[in-house]
mmCIF file of C-alpha atoms in Angstrom:
data_model
loop_
_atom_site.group_PDB
_atom_site.id
_atom_site.type_symbol
_atom_site.label_atom_id
_atom_site.label_comp_id
_atom_site.label_asym_id
_atom_site.label_seq_id
_atom_site.Cartn_x
_atom_site.Cartn_y
_atom_site.Cartn_z
ATOM 1 C CA MET A 118 87.322 172.039 79.237
ATOM 2 C CA SER A 119 90.737 171.654 77.629
ATOM 3 C CA LEU A 120 92.696 168.422 77.647
ATOM 4 C CA SER A 121 95.247 169.828 80.124
ATOM 5 C CA SER A 122 92.410 170.841 82.471
ATOM 6 C CA LYS A 123 90.878 167.369 82.252
ATOM 7 C CA ILE A 124 94.246 165.800 83.049
ATOM 8 C CA THR A 125 94.723 168.175 85.994
ATOM 9 C CA CYS A 126 91.215 167.416 87.310
ATOM 10 C CA SER A 127 91.834 163.695 87.009
ATOM 11 C CA PHE A 128 95.135 164.092 88.863
ATOM 12 C CA ILE A 129 93.479 166.058 91.659
ATOM 13 C CA ILE A 130 90.666 163.511 92.038
ATOM 14 C CA LEU A 131 93.116 160.596 92.070
ATOM 15 C CA SER A 132 95.287 162.480 94.598
ATOM 16 C CA SER A 133 92.239 162.917 96.834
ATOM 17 C CA PHE A 134 91.465 159.202 96.766
ATOM 18 C CA LEU A 135 95.121 158.360 97.368
ATOM 19 C CA LEU A 136 95.251 160.783 100.310
ATOM 20 C CA ILE A 137 92.132 159.268 101.853
ATOM 21 C CA PHE A 138 93.546 155.761 101.378
ATOM 22 C CA VAL A 139 96.960 156.591 102.887
ATOM 23 C CA THR A 140 95.567 158.447 105.912
ATOM 24 C CA GLY A 141 92.998 155.698 106.404
ATOM 25 C CA ARG A 142 95.723 153.048 106.503
ATOM 26 C CA SER A 143 97.776 155.161 108.905
ATOM 27 C CA ASN A 144 94.798 155.557 111.224
ATOM 28 C CA ILE A 145 94.155 151.812 111.133
ATOM 29 C CA LYS A 146 97.767 151.158 112.168
ATOM 30 C CA ASN A 147 97.519 153.709 114.969
ATOM 31 C CA PHE A 148 94.247 152.163 116.122
ATOM 32 C CA GLU A 149 95.905 148.750 116.209
ATOM 33 C CA LYS A 150 98.707 150.238 118.329
ATOM 34 C CA VAL A 151 96.157 151.628 120.786
ATOM 35 C CA ARG A 152 94.322 148.304 120.966
ATOM 36 C CA ALA A 153 97.584 146.363 121.459
ATOM 37 C CA SER A 154 98.720 148.757 124.195
ATOM 38 C CA ILE A 155 95.414 148.490 126.051
ATOM 39 C CA GLN A 156 95.461 144.701 125.743
ATOM 40 C CA GLU A 157 99.029 144.513 127.032
ATOM 41 C CA ILE A 158 98.261 146.877 129.914
ATOM 42 C CA TYR A 159 95.520 144.452 130.994
ATOM 43 C CA GLU A 160 97.157 141.099 130.242
ATOM 44 C CA ASP A 161 100.751 141.825 131.206
ATOM 45 C CA ARG A 162 100.412 144.595 133.788
ATOM 46 C CA LEU A 163 97.119 144.497 135.685
ATOM 47 C CA VAL A 164 97.123 140.698 135.791
ATOM 48 C CA VAL A 165 100.726 140.707 137.061
ATOM 49 C CA GLU A 166 99.804 143.245 139.737
ATOM 50 C CA GLY A 167 97.278 140.681 140.947
ATOM 51 C CA LEU A 168 99.968 137.983 140.993
ATOM 52 C CA ILE A 169 102.303 140.274 142.933
ATOM 53 C CA TYR A 170 99.513 140.887 145.444
ATOM 54 C CA GLU A 171 99.054 137.114 145.852
ATOM 55 C CA LEU A 172 102.772 136.577 146.455
ATOM 56 C CA SER A 173 102.856 139.444 148.936
ATOM 57 C CA THR A 174 99.880 137.970 150.801
ATOM 58 C CA HIS A 175 101.565 134.557 151.042
ATOM 59 C CA LEU A 176 104.744 136.092 152.424
ATOM 60 C CA HIS A 177 102.739 138.110 154.916
ATOM 61 C CA GLN A 178 101.119 134.903 156.171
ATOM 62 C CA LYS A 179 104.555 133.444 156.786
ATOM 63 C CA GLU A 180 105.652 136.623 158.529
ATOM 64 C CA ILE A 181 102.657 136.579 160.880
ATOM 65 C CA ALA A 182 103.253 132.903 161.701
ATOM 66 C CA VAL A 183 106.890 133.603 162.643
ATOM 67 C CA ILE A 184 106.073 136.642 164.765
ATOM 68 C CA SER A 185 103.152 134.950 166.541
ATOM 69 C CA GLY A 186 105.025 131.689 167.029
ATOM 70 C CA ASP A 187 102.373 129.640 165.201
ATOM 71 C CA MET A 188 104.219 126.335 164.766
ATOM 72 C CA ASN A 189 101.093 124.586 163.535
ATOM 73 C CA PHE A 190 101.248 126.862 160.468
ATOM 74 C CA PHE A 191 104.678 125.564 159.428
ATOM 75 C CA ALA A 192 103.666 121.934 159.876
ATOM 76 C CA LYS A 193 100.307 122.054 158.055
ATOM 77 C CA THR A 194 99.703 125.296 156.151
ATOM 78 C CA ASN A 195 103.186 126.254 154.952
ATOM 79 C CA PRO A 196 103.761 123.315 152.537
ATOM 80 C CA ASN A 197 100.521 124.120 150.713
ATOM 81 C CA LEU A 198 101.439 127.815 150.718
ATOM 82 C CA ASN A 199 104.788 127.059 149.078
ATOM 83 C CA GLU A 200 102.977 125.166 146.316
ATOM 84 C CA LYS A 201 100.736 128.175 145.716
ATOM 85 C CA ILE A 202 103.787 130.423 145.480
ATOM 86 C CA GLU A 203 105.348 128.141 142.839
ATOM 87 C CA LYS A 204 102.142 128.102 140.782
ATOM 88 C CA THR A 205 101.922 131.890 140.978
ATOM 89 C CA LEU A 206 105.531 132.178 139.796
ATOM 90 C CA ILE A 207 104.730 129.958 136.799
ATOM 91 C CA ALA A 208 101.778 132.200 135.921
ATOM 92 C CA PHE A 209 104.038 135.241 136.314
ATOM 93 C CA ARG A 210 106.594 133.806 133.897
ATOM 94 C CA ASN A 211 103.899 133.193 131.292
ATOM 95 C CA THR A 212 103.362 136.946 130.961
ATOM 96 C CA LYS A 213 105.429 139.263 128.773
ATOM 97 C CA LEU A 214 108.452 140.276 130.866
ATOM 98 C CA THR A 215 110.926 143.093 130.373
ATOM 99 C CA SER A 216 114.619 142.230 130.832
ATOM 100 C CA PHE A 217 114.737 144.007 134.212
ATOM 101 C CA GLU A 218 111.491 142.348 135.251
ATOM 102 C CA ASP A 219 112.856 138.922 134.306
ATOM 103 C CA GLU A 220 116.038 139.591 136.262
ATOM 104 C CA THR A 221 114.107 140.703 139.360
ATOM 105 C CA LEU A 222 111.763 137.718 139.111
ATOM 106 C CA ASN A 223 114.782 135.390 138.966
ATOM 107 C CA GLU A 224 116.117 137.024 142.131
ATOM 108 C CA PHE A 225 112.735 136.517 143.781
ATOM 109 C CA SER A 226 112.615 132.835 142.742
ATOM 110 C CA GLU A 227 116.100 132.263 144.122
ATOM 111 C CA GLY A 228 115.042 134.069 147.302
ATOM 112 C CA ILE A 229 112.040 131.759 147.660
ATOM 113 C CA SER A 230 114.366 128.746 147.375
ATOM 114 C CA GLU A 231 116.573 130.229 150.089
ATOM 115 C CA LEU A 232 113.540 130.839 152.314
ATOM 116 C CA LYS A 233 112.412 127.237 151.881
ATOM 117 C CA ALA A 234 115.896 126.025 152.808
ATOM 118 C CA ILE A 235 115.913 128.182 155.953
ATOM 119 C CA GLU A 236 112.458 126.914 156.931
ATOM 120 C CA LYS A 237 113.489 123.307 156.306
ATOM 121 C CA LYS A 238 116.540 123.643 158.537
ATOM 122 C CA SER A 239 114.565 125.284 161.332
ATOM 123 C CA ARG A 240 112.779 123.528 164.158
ATOM 124 C CA ALA A 241 109.432 124.713 162.779
ATOM 125 C CA VAL A 242 109.024 121.556 160.672
ATOM 126 C CA GLU A 243 108.902 119.595 163.923
ATOM 127 C CA GLU A 244 106.418 122.077 165.408
ATOM 128 C CA ILE A 245 109.046 123.187 167.921
ATOM 129 C CA GLU A 246 109.215 126.877 168.744
ATOM 130 C CA LEU A 247 111.734 128.786 166.653
ATOM 131 C CA THR A 248 114.869 130.189 168.236
ATOM 132 C CA ALA A 249 115.467 133.941 168.100
ATOM 133 C CA ARG A 250 118.142 133.385 165.430
ATOM 134 C CA GLU A 251 115.799 131.279 163.283
ATOM 135 C CA LYS A 252 113.080 133.910 163.520
ATOM 136 C CA LYS A 253 115.560 136.607 162.557
ATOM 137 C CA ASP A 254 116.818 134.635 159.530
ATOM 138 C CA ILE A 255 113.327 133.876 158.238
ATOM 139 C CA LEU A 256 112.071 137.439 158.709
ATOM 140 C CA LYS A 257 115.217 138.835 157.087
ATOM 141 C CA GLN A 258 114.697 136.663 154.019
ATOM 142 C CA ILE A 259 111.015 137.587 153.830
ATOM 143 C CA LYS A 260 112.045 141.263 153.869
ATOM 144 C CA VAL A 261 114.389 140.665 150.913
ATOM 145 C CA LEU A 262 111.543 139.003 149.009
ATOM 146 C CA GLN A 263 109.140 141.822 149.831
ATOM 147 C CA ASP A 264 111.677 144.305 148.433
ATOM 148 C CA ASN A 265 111.782 142.244 145.220
ATOM 149 C CA LEU A 266 107.999 142.417 144.979
ATOM 150 C CA LYS A 267 108.098 146.171 145.527
ATOM 151 C CA THR A 268 110.535 146.498 142.613
ATOM 152 C CA LEU A 269 108.309 144.309 140.436
ATOM 153 C CA LEU A 270 105.306 146.456 141.283
ATOM 154 C CA GLU A 271 107.219 149.617 140.365
ATOM 155 C CA ILE A 272 108.043 148.031 137.010
ATOM 156 C CA GLN A 273 104.344 147.382 136.365
ATOM 157 C CA LEU A 274 103.481 150.992 137.095
ATOM 158 C CA GLU A 275 106.298 152.308 134.879
ATOM 159 C CA GLU A 276 105.447 149.961 131.995
ATOM 160 C CA GLY A 277 101.772 150.806 132.348
ATOM 161 C CA ARG A 278 102.582 154.523 132.088
ATOM 162 C CA ARG A 279 104.792 153.861 129.049
ATOM 163 C CA LYS A 280 102.078 151.879 127.268
ATOM 164 C CA LEU A 281 99.508 154.536 128.087
ATOM 165 C CA SER A 282 101.848 157.186 126.677
ATOM 166 C CA ASN A 283 102.221 155.142 123.483
ATOM 167 C CA SER A 284 98.444 154.922 123.206
ATOM 168 C CA ASN A 285 98.085 158.681 123.637
ATOM 169 C CA ASP A 286 100.746 159.275 120.964
ATOM 170 C CA ALA A 287 98.899 156.989 118.564
ATOM 171 C CA VAL A 288 95.592 158.760 119.236
ATOM 172 C CA ASN A 289 97.221 162.162 118.687
ATOM 173 C CA SER A 290 98.668 160.898 115.413
ATOM 174 C CA MET A 291 95.181 159.872 114.280
ATOM 175 C CA TYR A 292 93.866 163.352 115.029
ATOM 176 C CA GLN A 293 96.797 164.941 113.178
ATOM 177 C CA TYR A 294 96.270 162.742 110.132
ATOM 178 C CA GLU A 295 92.573 163.551 110.171
ATOM 179 C CA SER A 296 93.254 167.307 110.306
ATOM 180 C CA PHE A 297 95.820 167.061 107.527
ATOM 181 C CA GLU A 298 93.401 165.037 105.427
ATOM 182 C CA ASN A 299 90.606 167.576 105.895
ATOM 183 C CA TYR A 300 92.792 170.568 104.997
ATOM 184 C CA ALA A 301 94.302 168.778 101.994
ATOM 185 C CA ILE A 302 90.874 167.789 100.652
ATOM 186 C CA ILE A 303 89.628 171.376 101.039
ATOM 187 C CA ILE A 304 92.657 172.709 99.127
ATOM 188 C CA LEU A 305 92.244 170.105 96.383
ATOM 189 C CA ALA A 306 88.533 170.883 96.133
ATOM 190 C CA ILE A 307 89.273 174.620 95.745
ATOM 191 C CA LEU A 308 91.825 173.864 93.019
ATOM 192 C CA LEU A 309 89.325 171.607 91.251
ATOM 193 C CA LEU A 310 86.603 174.265 91.373
ATOM 194 C CA GLY A 311 89.068 176.835 90.097
ATOM 195 C CA ILE A 312 90.017 174.690 87.130
ATOM 196 C CA VAL A 313 86.368 173.972 86.287
ATOM 197 C CA PHE A 314 84.769 177.390 86.749
ATOM 198 C CA ILE A 315 87.429 180.073 86.231
ATOM 199 C CA PRO A 316 88.054 179.346 82.528
ATOM 200 C CA GLY A 317 84.295 179.399 81.866
ATOM 201 C CA TYR A 318 83.942 182.677 83.754
ATOM 202 C CA ARG A 319 86.741 184.219 81.700
ATOM 203 C CA ASN A 320 85.146 183.071 78.470
ATOM 204 C CA LYS A 321 81.826 184.644 79.458
ATOM 205 C CA ALA A 322 83.612 187.866 80.400
ATOM 206 C CA LYS A 323 85.293 188.006 77.012
ATOM 207 C CA ALA A 324 82.017 187.261 75.211
ATOM 208 C CA GLY A 325 80.288 190.041 77.126
#
């Protein structure tokens, strides 16, 4: 084998190793993207959906109490329920929020403060039946809060779809890199075999 052939073979072999290394690193990065997306879907989307469900349940309890005229609820259960809502909001804020999500959550928090103020001013704290106007005000504010929760839930679904799409893109990239790597290695192997065997074949042909 001539010196130029040896150099070419060495270059092809080194190129093969470099190709394997580069595609391997790319696949590792894509795998990390998939893992991060899945983790975020769980930690910052599914968990938040659970928190939204809790908040919705608490508001529904208030709604039922107003409609049924359960004044005992406002005197005994409601204060504890408000504490639970505040704790749930703290847990919500500890998750990774988008700008729109943060804005909507701020609106919800302000709405909760308004609801507490309405409840405090009403006769419910004294276990006296609410007036029609008081019922209307409380139910109207609960409706506003429920709309906020609906928006927050829609954000979770949209962000979940976006993260899933990112994961699929990363997986497709891994498959593309793998296909490219396989084809490139086959081409390099054919070139290497050609450099090794074709000159020898020609020499034998000439000798014959």
